[in-house]
Short mmCIF file of C-alpha atoms in Angstrom, two decimals:
data_model
loop_
_atom_site.label_atom_id
_atom_site.label_comp_id
_atom_site.label_asym_id
_atom_site.label_seq_id
_atom_site.Cartn_x
_atom_site.Cartn_y
_atom_site.Cartn_z
CA MET A 1 -18.63 12.15 11.73
CA VAL A 2 -21.59 10.28 13.10
CA ARG A 3 -21.05 6.54 13.58
CA PRO A 4 -22.15 4.26 10.72
CA LYS A 5 -25.35 2.26 10.94
CA GLU A 6 -24.01 -1.30 10.91
CA ARG A 7 -25.75 -4.11 9.10
CA ARG A 8 -27.04 -7.27 10.72
CA GLU A 9 -28.50 -10.41 9.17
CA THR A 10 -32.31 -10.14 9.23
CA GLY A 11 -33.33 -13.29 7.34
CA GLN A 12 -36.29 -11.47 5.79
CA ASN A 13 -37.64 -12.29 2.34
CA ASP A 14 -38.80 -9.97 -0.42
CA ILE A 15 -41.07 -11.07 -3.28
CA PHE A 16 -39.50 -8.46 -5.57
CA GLN A 17 -35.84 -9.24 -4.76
CA SER A 18 -33.70 -12.36 -4.70
CA ARG A 19 -31.85 -13.29 -1.53
CA LEU A 20 -28.16 -13.84 -2.18
CA ASP A 21 -27.97 -16.98 -0.06
CA GLN A 22 -30.54 -18.56 -2.40
CA ILE A 23 -28.71 -17.85 -5.65
CA ILE A 24 -25.07 -18.45 -4.72
CA ASP A 25 -23.03 -21.48 -3.71
CA LEU A 26 -22.71 -21.36 0.07
CA GLY A 27 -19.58 -23.49 -0.20
CA HIS A 28 -17.73 -20.79 -2.15
CA PRO A 29 -14.46 -19.69 -0.46
CA LEU A 30 -15.58 -16.04 -0.24
CA VAL A 31 -18.79 -17.11 1.50
CA LYS A 32 -16.87 -19.26 3.98
CA LEU A 33 -14.34 -16.48 4.57
CA ALA A 34 -17.11 -13.96 5.23
CA GLN A 35 -18.51 -16.31 7.87
CA LYS A 36 -15.11 -16.67 9.55
CA ILE A 37 -14.29 -12.96 9.79
CA ASP A 38 -15.20 -11.25 13.06
CA TRP A 39 -16.97 -8.23 11.60
CA VAL A 40 -17.86 -6.92 15.06
CA PHE A 41 -14.14 -6.62 15.84
CA LEU A 42 -13.60 -4.62 12.66
CA GLU A 43 -16.61 -2.43 13.43
CA THR A 44 -15.14 -1.67 16.85
CA LYS A 45 -11.62 -0.94 15.60
CA LEU A 46 -12.55 1.00 12.47
CA GLY A 47 -15.53 2.69 14.12
CA ALA A 48 -13.15 4.47 16.51
CA ALA A 49 -12.56 7.00 13.72
CA TYR A 50 -16.13 8.28 14.11
CA THR A 51 -17.92 10.20 16.84
CA ASP A 52 -21.51 10.23 18.06
CA ARG A 53 -22.83 13.38 16.43
CA LYS A 54 -25.97 14.21 14.54
CA GLY A 55 -25.95 13.92 10.78
CA ARG A 56 -26.19 11.48 7.94
CA PRO A 57 -24.60 8.18 8.97
CA PRO A 58 -21.67 6.98 6.84
CA LEU A 59 -21.60 3.72 4.93
CA PRO A 60 -21.52 0.49 6.98
CA THR A 61 -18.11 -0.71 8.15
CA ARG A 62 -18.57 -4.20 6.72
CA LEU A 63 -19.28 -2.79 3.28
CA MET A 64 -16.21 -0.54 3.23
CA ALA A 65 -13.87 -3.03 4.92
CA GLY A 66 -15.03 -5.74 2.53
CA LEU A 67 -14.37 -3.47 -0.43
CA ALA A 68 -10.86 -2.72 0.86
CA ILE A 69 -10.12 -6.44 1.27
CA LEU A 70 -11.45 -7.36 -2.19
CA LYS A 71 -9.58 -4.48 -3.85
CA SER A 72 -6.19 -5.50 -2.46
CA ALA A 73 -6.76 -9.24 -2.68
CA HIS A 74 -7.65 -9.16 -6.38
CA ASP A 75 -5.43 -6.21 -7.43
CA LEU A 76 -8.28 -3.97 -8.61
CA SER A 77 -8.52 -0.24 -9.12
CA ASP A 78 -11.43 1.62 -7.54
CA GLU A 79 -13.24 1.76 -10.89
CA ALA A 80 -12.73 -1.94 -11.61
CA LEU A 81 -13.80 -2.82 -8.08
CA CYS A 82 -17.09 -0.95 -8.47
CA ALA A 83 -17.80 -2.62 -11.81
CA ARG A 84 -17.04 -6.10 -10.52
CA TRP A 85 -18.97 -5.58 -7.25
CA LEU A 86 -22.08 -4.68 -9.24
CA GLU A 87 -22.03 -7.89 -11.28
CA ASN A 88 -20.62 -10.37 -8.75
CA PRO A 89 -23.10 -11.72 -6.14
CA TYR A 90 -20.25 -13.23 -4.10
CA TYR A 91 -18.65 -9.79 -3.69
CA GLN A 92 -21.98 -8.40 -2.54
CA TYR A 93 -22.51 -11.21 -0.04
CA PHE A 94 -18.97 -10.74 1.30
CA CYS A 95 -19.74 -7.04 1.93
CA GLY A 96 -22.89 -7.84 3.93
CA GLU A 97 -25.67 -7.54 1.37
CA GLU A 98 -28.73 -9.80 1.77
CA PHE A 99 -30.36 -9.07 -1.61
CA PHE A 100 -28.75 -8.73 -5.01
CA ARG A 101 -28.24 -5.06 -5.91
CA HIS A 102 -28.43 -3.71 -9.45
CA ARG A 103 -27.09 -0.27 -8.48
CA LEU A 104 -24.13 0.72 -6.35
CA PRO A 105 -25.08 1.82 -2.82
CA PHE A 106 -21.97 4.01 -2.74
CA GLU A 107 -19.93 6.33 -4.95
CA ARG A 108 -16.48 5.49 -6.24
CA THR A 109 -15.01 8.42 -4.29
CA SER A 110 -16.50 6.96 -1.09
CA ILE A 111 -13.70 4.36 -1.11
CA THR A 112 -11.04 7.09 -1.24
CA ARG A 113 -12.63 9.16 1.51
CA TRP A 114 -13.03 6.09 3.74
CA ARG A 115 -9.35 5.16 3.34
CA GLN A 116 -8.26 8.68 4.21
CA ARG A 117 -10.55 8.81 7.23
CA MET A 118 -9.33 5.49 8.61
CA GLY A 119 -5.60 6.01 8.21
CA GLU A 120 -2.78 3.52 8.80
CA ASP A 121 -3.47 2.81 12.49
CA ALA A 122 -7.12 1.86 11.99
CA LEU A 123 -6.51 -0.19 8.85
CA THR A 124 -3.96 -2.30 10.71
CA ALA A 125 -7.02 -4.06 12.16
CA LEU A 126 -7.48 -5.76 8.77
CA VAL A 127 -4.03 -7.38 9.08
CA GLN A 128 -4.80 -8.38 12.68
CA GLU A 129 -8.09 -9.96 11.68
CA SER A 130 -6.48 -11.84 8.80
CA LEU A 131 -4.05 -13.45 11.25
CA ALA A 132 -6.90 -14.16 13.69
CA VAL A 133 -8.88 -15.90 10.93
CA ALA A 134 -5.76 -17.89 10.05
CA THR A 135 -5.55 -19.22 13.62
CA ARG A 136 -9.31 -19.95 13.79
CA THR A 137 -9.30 -21.91 10.55
CA GLY A 138 -6.11 -23.83 11.33
CA ALA A 139 -4.08 -22.13 8.62
CA ALA A 140 -1.60 -20.90 11.25
CA LYS A 141 -0.80 -21.31 14.93
CA PRO A 142 0.04 -18.49 17.38
CA ALA A 143 3.42 -20.14 17.99
CA ASP A 144 4.29 -19.65 14.30
CA PHE A 145 4.67 -15.92 14.85
CA ARG A 146 7.16 -16.08 17.73
CA GLN A 147 10.06 -16.27 15.26
CA VAL A 148 10.02 -13.81 12.38
CA ILE A 149 12.07 -12.68 9.40
CA VAL A 150 12.39 -8.93 8.97
CA ASP A 151 13.39 -7.29 5.71
CA THR A 152 12.90 -4.00 3.88
CA THR A 153 11.89 -3.23 0.33
CA VAL A 154 10.90 -0.18 -1.70
CA GLN A 155 7.29 0.66 -2.51
CA PRO A 156 7.60 2.63 -5.78
CA LYS A 157 5.41 5.67 -6.27
CA ASN A 158 3.42 6.35 -9.41
CA VAL A 159 5.98 8.79 -10.87
CA MET A 160 8.06 8.99 -14.03
CA PHE A 161 11.80 8.48 -13.89
CA PRO A 162 13.02 11.94 -12.80
CA THR A 163 15.37 14.06 -14.88
CA ASP A 164 16.35 17.65 -14.12
CA ALA A 165 15.30 18.85 -17.58
CA ARG A 166 11.80 17.40 -17.42
CA LEU A 167 11.28 18.56 -13.81
CA MET A 168 12.20 22.15 -14.67
CA HIS A 169 10.03 22.09 -17.79
CA ARG A 170 7.04 20.76 -15.83
CA ALA A 171 7.62 23.25 -12.98
CA ARG A 172 7.51 26.15 -15.46
CA GLU A 173 4.36 24.75 -17.09
CA ARG A 174 2.59 24.43 -13.74
CA LEU A 175 3.47 28.00 -12.76
CA VAL A 176 2.28 29.38 -16.11
CA ARG A 177 -0.97 27.42 -15.89
CA LEU A 178 -1.64 28.67 -12.35
CA ALA A 179 -0.83 32.26 -13.32
CA ARG A 180 -3.37 32.14 -16.15
CA ALA A 181 -6.02 30.66 -13.86
CA LEU A 182 -5.50 33.45 -11.30
CA GLY A 183 -5.29 36.27 -13.85
CA VAL A 184 -1.58 37.07 -13.50
CA ASN A 185 -0.23 38.33 -16.83
CA LEU A 186 3.35 37.14 -17.31
CA ARG A 187 5.93 38.92 -19.45
CA GLN A 188 6.82 35.68 -21.23
CA THR A 189 5.66 32.07 -20.78
CA TYR A 190 8.39 30.25 -22.81
CA GLU A 191 5.88 27.68 -24.02
CA ARG A 192 7.33 27.20 -27.49
CA VAL A 193 11.04 27.71 -26.81
CA GLY A 194 10.83 25.81 -23.52
CA LYS A 195 9.47 22.71 -25.24
CA LEU A 196 12.13 23.04 -27.92
CA ALA A 197 14.89 23.24 -25.29
CA LEU A 198 13.55 20.07 -23.60
CA ILE A 199 13.52 18.19 -26.93
CA LYS A 200 17.09 19.32 -27.65
CA HIS A 201 18.29 18.19 -24.24
CA GLN A 202 16.72 14.75 -24.68
CA ARG A 203 18.21 14.29 -28.15
CA TYR A 204 21.68 15.47 -27.18
CA ALA A 205 21.70 13.29 -24.07
CA HIS A 206 20.61 10.27 -26.11
CA ALA A 207 23.45 10.94 -28.58
CA LYS A 208 25.88 11.35 -25.64
CA GLN A 209 26.63 14.95 -26.66
CA PHE A 210 26.66 16.09 -23.06
CA LYS A 211 28.10 19.59 -23.59
CA ARG A 212 25.21 20.49 -25.86
CA ALA A 213 22.76 18.74 -23.50
CA ASN A 214 24.05 20.77 -20.54
CA LYS A 215 23.64 23.96 -22.57
CA ALA A 216 19.97 23.11 -23.20
CA LEU A 217 19.60 22.30 -19.48
CA ARG A 218 20.96 25.74 -18.54
CA THR A 219 18.43 27.27 -20.91
CA LEU A 220 15.58 25.47 -19.14
CA ARG A 221 16.93 26.57 -15.75
CA THR A 222 17.14 30.18 -16.91
CA GLN A 223 13.59 30.14 -18.26
CA LEU A 224 12.23 28.71 -15.01
CA GLY A 225 14.09 31.34 -12.98
CA ARG A 226 12.70 34.16 -15.11
CA VAL A 227 9.11 32.90 -14.68
CA ILE A 228 9.61 32.60 -10.90
CA ARG A 229 10.94 36.17 -10.59
CA ASP A 230 8.24 37.55 -12.90
CA ILE A 231 5.47 35.98 -10.79
CA ARG A 232 6.97 37.30 -7.57
CA ARG A 233 7.09 40.82 -9.03
CA LYS A 234 3.53 40.65 -10.33
CA ILE A 235 1.85 39.30 -7.17
CA GLY A 236 3.67 41.80 -4.93
CA THR A 237 2.06 41.98 -1.51
CA ASP A 238 -1.32 40.54 -2.49
CA GLU A 239 -2.08 38.12 0.37
CA ALA A 240 -4.47 35.94 -1.63
CA LEU A 241 -2.05 35.52 -4.54
CA ASN A 242 0.90 34.96 -2.23
CA ALA A 243 -1.01 32.19 -0.45
CA ALA A 244 -1.96 30.58 -3.78
CA PHE A 245 1.58 30.71 -5.16
CA ALA A 246 3.47 29.89 -1.94
CA TRP A 247 3.79 26.12 -2.39
CA PRO A 248 4.21 26.04 -6.22
CA LEU A 249 6.90 28.74 -6.08
CA SER A 250 8.71 26.96 -3.24
CA LEU A 251 8.65 23.68 -5.16
CA ALA A 252 9.81 25.31 -8.40
CA SER A 253 12.65 27.09 -6.60
CA ARG A 254 13.84 23.80 -5.09
CA VAL A 255 13.77 22.16 -8.53
CA ARG A 256 15.74 25.03 -10.05
CA ASP A 257 18.39 25.16 -7.32
CA GLN A 258 19.01 21.45 -6.77
CA ARG A 259 22.07 19.77 -8.26
CA PRO A 260 22.75 16.09 -9.09
CA ARG A 261 25.09 15.28 -6.18
CA GLN A 262 23.77 17.58 -3.49
CA ARG A 263 23.01 16.22 -0.02
CA GLY A 264 19.63 16.34 1.63
CA GLN A 265 16.10 15.84 0.36
CA LYS A 266 15.57 16.52 -3.34
CA VAL A 267 12.43 16.88 -5.43
CA TYR A 268 11.93 13.91 -7.77
CA SER A 269 8.29 14.55 -8.65
CA LEU A 270 6.17 17.70 -8.61
CA HIS A 271 2.88 15.96 -7.84
CA ALA A 272 4.52 13.73 -5.20
CA PRO A 273 7.37 15.70 -3.60
CA GLU A 274 7.57 13.19 -0.73
CA VAL A 275 9.17 10.61 -3.05
CA GLU A 276 12.65 9.48 -2.01
CA CYS A 277 15.49 7.98 -4.06
CA ILE A 278 16.48 4.63 -2.53
CA GLY A 279 19.28 2.37 -3.72
CA LYS A 280 18.91 -1.32 -2.83
CA GLY A 281 21.92 -2.63 -4.78
CA LYS A 282 19.93 -4.27 -7.59
CA ALA A 283 21.80 -4.68 -10.85
CA HIS A 284 18.70 -4.22 -13.01
CA LYS A 285 17.32 -1.33 -10.95
CA PRO A 286 20.05 0.63 -9.11
CA TYR A 287 17.65 3.28 -7.79
CA GLU A 288 13.94 3.20 -6.97
CA PHE A 289 11.71 6.16 -6.23
CA GLY A 290 9.16 5.73 -3.47
CA VAL A 291 9.33 4.87 0.22
CA LYS A 292 11.07 2.16 2.21
CA VAL A 293 8.76 -0.50 3.70
CA SER A 294 9.53 -3.03 6.45
CA VAL A 295 7.99 -6.52 6.05
CA ALA A 296 7.94 -9.26 8.71
CA THR A 297 6.91 -12.86 8.12
CA PRO A 298 7.27 -16.06 10.22
CA ILE A 299 10.46 -18.09 9.86
CA GLN A 300 8.62 -21.39 9.55
CA ARG A 301 5.91 -21.62 6.93
CA SER A 302 2.41 -22.06 8.37
CA LYS A 303 -0.02 -24.64 7.01
CA GLY A 304 -1.87 -21.96 5.07
CA GLY A 305 1.23 -20.27 3.66
CA GLN A 306 3.80 -17.59 4.45
CA PHE A 307 1.63 -14.90 6.08
CA VAL A 308 2.68 -11.26 6.57
CA ALA A 309 2.89 -10.66 10.30
CA HIS A 310 3.67 -6.94 10.13
CA ILE A 311 4.24 -4.21 7.56
CA LYS A 312 5.08 -0.55 7.91
CA ALA A 313 6.13 2.32 5.64
CA LEU A 314 9.32 4.06 6.84
CA PRO A 315 9.69 7.56 5.34
CA GLY A 316 13.06 9.22 5.40
CA ALA A 317 14.94 6.22 3.91
CA PRO A 318 16.41 5.09 7.27
CA TYR A 319 19.23 2.57 7.55
CA ASP A 320 17.75 -0.94 7.79
CA GLY A 321 19.35 -1.69 11.15
CA HIS A 322 17.89 1.47 12.67
CA THR A 323 14.32 0.41 11.89
CA LEU A 324 14.19 -2.43 14.44
CA GLU A 325 13.79 -0.07 17.40
CA LYS A 326 10.39 0.95 16.05
CA VAL A 327 9.32 -2.20 14.22
CA LEU A 328 9.86 -4.94 16.82
CA PRO A 329 7.63 -3.44 19.58
CA GLU A 330 4.90 -2.88 16.99
CA ILE A 331 5.08 -6.51 15.87
CA GLU A 332 4.58 -7.73 19.43
CA SER A 333 1.71 -5.35 20.15
CA GLN A 334 -0.02 -6.14 16.84
CA ILE A 335 0.30 -9.93 16.98
CA GLY A 336 0.02 -10.29 20.76
CA VAL A 337 2.99 -12.67 21.19
CA ASN A 338 6.53 -12.23 22.49
CA LEU A 339 9.26 -12.63 19.89
CA ASN A 340 12.03 -15.04 20.78
CA ARG A 341 14.01 -14.93 17.50
CA ILE A 342 14.41 -12.35 14.73
CA VAL A 343 16.32 -13.13 11.53
CA ALA A 344 17.50 -10.43 9.11
CA ASP A 345 19.95 -10.01 6.25
CA ALA A 346 23.44 -8.51 6.48
CA GLY A 347 22.01 -5.02 5.94
CA TYR A 348 20.83 -5.02 9.56
CA LYS A 349 24.32 -5.19 11.06
CA GLY A 350 24.81 -2.57 13.76
CA HIS A 351 21.09 -2.55 14.51
CA ASN A 352 19.48 -0.58 17.33
CA ALA A 353 16.93 -3.17 18.46
CA PRO A 354 15.44 -2.64 21.96
CA TYR A 355 17.50 -4.05 24.80
CA LYS A 356 15.21 -7.03 25.44
CA HIS A 357 15.44 -8.02 21.76
CA ARG A 358 19.12 -7.25 21.19
CA LEU A 359 20.39 -10.79 21.70
CA LYS A 360 17.47 -12.29 19.76
CA VAL A 361 18.40 -10.67 16.43
CA PHE A 362 20.59 -12.73 14.09
CA THR A 363 21.90 -11.44 10.77
CA SER A 364 23.27 -13.27 7.74
CA GLY A 365 26.99 -13.94 8.02
CA GLN A 366 26.98 -13.74 11.82
CA LYS A 367 29.42 -16.16 13.50
CA ARG A 368 29.30 -15.48 17.22
CA GLY A 369 26.63 -17.30 19.24
CA VAL A 370 25.20 -19.13 16.22
CA THR A 371 24.03 -22.67 16.99
CA ASP A 372 22.82 -25.31 14.56
CA THR A 373 19.21 -24.31 15.20
CA ILE A 374 19.99 -20.68 14.45
CA LYS A 375 21.91 -21.67 11.31
CA LYS A 376 18.80 -23.48 10.14
CA ALA A 377 16.72 -20.34 10.83
CA LEU A 378 19.23 -18.19 8.93
CA ARG A 379 18.87 -20.47 5.92
CA ARG A 380 15.15 -19.68 6.00
CA ARG A 381 15.82 -15.92 5.78
CA ALA A 382 15.22 -15.87 2.02
CA ALA A 383 11.59 -16.98 2.59
CA VAL A 384 10.60 -13.31 2.90
CA GLU A 385 11.69 -12.53 -0.68
CA PRO A 386 8.82 -14.33 -2.50
CA VAL A 387 6.39 -12.71 -0.05
CA ILE A 388 7.67 -9.28 -1.08
CA GLY A 389 7.39 -10.36 -4.71
CA HIS A 390 3.73 -11.37 -4.25
CA LEU A 391 2.96 -8.09 -2.45
CA LYS A 392 4.34 -6.13 -5.38
CA ALA A 393 3.12 -8.26 -8.26
CA GLY A 394 -0.40 -9.11 -7.12
CA HIS A 395 -1.48 -6.76 -4.32
CA ARG A 396 -0.80 -3.20 -5.52
CA MET A 397 2.50 -2.58 -3.73
CA GLY A 398 4.50 -2.63 -6.96
CA ARG A 399 3.24 0.86 -7.81
CA ASN A 400 1.53 3.07 -5.26
CA TYR A 401 -1.21 5.33 -6.65
CA LEU A 402 -2.31 6.80 -3.28
CA ALA A 403 -1.23 10.37 -2.58
CA HIS A 404 1.19 11.70 0.04
CA ARG A 405 3.03 9.84 2.79
CA ARG A 406 -0.26 8.87 4.35
CA GLY A 407 -1.10 7.08 1.13
CA ASP A 408 2.25 5.27 1.26
CA ALA A 409 1.44 3.87 4.71
CA ILE A 410 -2.17 2.97 3.82
CA ASN A 411 -1.21 1.19 0.59
CA ALA A 412 1.39 -0.98 2.35
CA VAL A 413 -1.08 -2.07 5.06
CA LEU A 414 -3.83 -2.84 2.53
CA ALA A 415 -1.38 -4.85 0.41
CA ALA A 416 -0.47 -7.02 3.41
CA ALA A 417 -4.13 -7.52 4.32
CA GLY A 418 -5.04 -8.44 0.74
CA TYR A 419 -2.14 -10.92 0.53
CA ASN A 420 -3.11 -12.61 3.82
CA PHE A 421 -6.77 -12.91 2.82
CA THR A 422 -5.72 -14.37 -0.54
CA LEU A 423 -3.84 -17.12 1.32
CA LEU A 424 -6.92 -17.69 3.47
CA ILE A 425 -9.15 -18.03 0.40
CA LYS A 426 -6.78 -20.66 -1.00
CA TRP A 427 -6.66 -22.44 2.36
CA ILE A 428 -10.45 -22.53 2.69
CA ARG A 429 -10.82 -23.78 -0.89
CA LEU A 430 -8.33 -26.55 -0.15
CA LEU A 431 -9.91 -27.34 3.20
CA PHE A 432 -13.47 -27.69 1.92
CA ALA A 433 -12.51 -29.33 -1.36
CA PHE A 434 -10.25 -32.12 -0.10
CA VAL A 435 -9.81 -32.34 3.66
CA LEU A 436 -13.41 -32.22 4.88
CA PRO A 437 -14.85 -34.59 2.24
CA THR A 438 -12.14 -37.13 3.08
CA LEU A 439 -12.88 -36.77 6.79
CA ILE A 440 -16.64 -37.16 6.28
CA SER A 441 -16.23 -40.23 4.08
CA SER A 442 -13.96 -41.85 6.67
CA LEU A 443 -16.52 -41.22 9.42
CA ARG A 444 -19.36 -42.65 7.33
CA ARG A 445 -17.42 -45.77 6.44
CA LYS A 446 -18.81 -48.70 8.38
CA PRO A 447 -16.33 -50.98 10.17
CA THR A 448 -16.12 -54.46 8.64
CA LEU A 449 -16.53 -57.54 10.85
CA HIS A 450 -14.08 -60.35 10.38
CA ALA A 451 -15.00 -63.95 11.19
CA ALA A 452 -13.13 -65.51 14.06
#
C-alpha cells in the first residue's frame, strides 16, 4: 500500500463551509486531548504498515487512529461510530477535520480493513501514546510504572454456549448449504428429521431424561457422518470441489469425533474454531469461551487513575505463571522503564519469569522475603480487578466481535487504549474545570497591605 497523505492544520477559511474551531467549545476535553496527542508519533508508528508505491493513498492516519480511539473509549460499534461521527463536530475535530462534514469521508468497512492492516504490534502505539499523554498532562509519572500488578482474565468471544447437539446440527446445515451452492446433489439432507432430533435432545436434556437425550444425540451424530461420507463420495477427485470442502469437512469431522472429556483442542464454535474453554474458578461462571488476556497496571494509583500499562492476548490457555517470561520483557520495552517489583495472585506460583525479574515477583500468600513494604504492595493486588471490570463493561472486551486470533489480540489492545484515553478525558475535564481556574484566580488576587 502507498503511504497515506497526512493532514496538517492549514488555517484557511471557506465562505461555503464552517470551520470547526469557530463552532465548538475549544475548552472541551476532546479538543484538549486532541491537542495533547502526538499525532506525528502515531503517523510514524502506524505508517510503518505501508510502503512507498504508486496508487491511491489510504485514509489519513489521524482520521483512522482517532476513530479507533473514539470507538473503544465510548463502546461503539462501527455502525454507531459512523453515525455519531457524522453528527458530532467534536468527533470530527478530534479526527483532524477543519470544516464540518455532512458526509462520511470513509466507508464503514474502511475501519475493519485498517484494523486488519495495522495488527496488534502497530496498534500498541495507541497504548504507548496514551501513557505518554498521561505523563505530559500530569495524570501519571514515569515512576508510577516501575511497580506493576499482573493478572489474567478471559476475553469472551461472540459465540453461543456450545453443546454437542447444536454443533453437530449446525455443522450438517453448513455442509448442506455449501453443497447446494456448489451444485453437489446429496442423497439426503436430513433437514426435517435433523431439526426434530435437535428439539428432542433439548427437551429431554431439560427434563433430565439423559438416556433419551443421548439417543437423540447419537441420531444427530449419525446424520452428520452420513452427510460427510456422501459429500466425499460425490466430490471424488475434483480438485476445485476438494479445495472448497477441505476446511468445512475437516471442521465437521472434528465436531463429530470429539467427546466431552477428551484431551486436546476441541471445537466450540464453527465460525470461530479458535475459541478455547477456560475455567477461572468463578462460581457464577465456571467456564468461559474465548482467549486468555494478561493485564498489567501500576501498583500505586496515579493522579489520573489506574492506567493499563500493558495488555496482551495469550492463545493456547497457558498457565498464568508461565506467561511472565513473555509479558515482563514486553512491559519494559513498551513503557521504557525497568520494573523493580511485580505483584501477582496465587495463580502465578511456580512462575517462569526471566532471571533478572525472578526475585522481583511476589505472589499472594508468599511468606519468604516479604517485608512490610511488600506486604503493603500485596494488599494493593486487588486494584487490577476493577480495571478488568471497566475493560469488559465499558470498552468492548466483555464480548469480542472481531474474527480469528488476530482479532482477539487487536480487540484487547484497543480496549486498553480506549480505557486509558477515557481516564485522560476525565482528568482533562477535572483539570480545566477546577484546578486551572483556582490557580488563575489565586494569581490574579492582589496582595493586601497591612498598616504597621
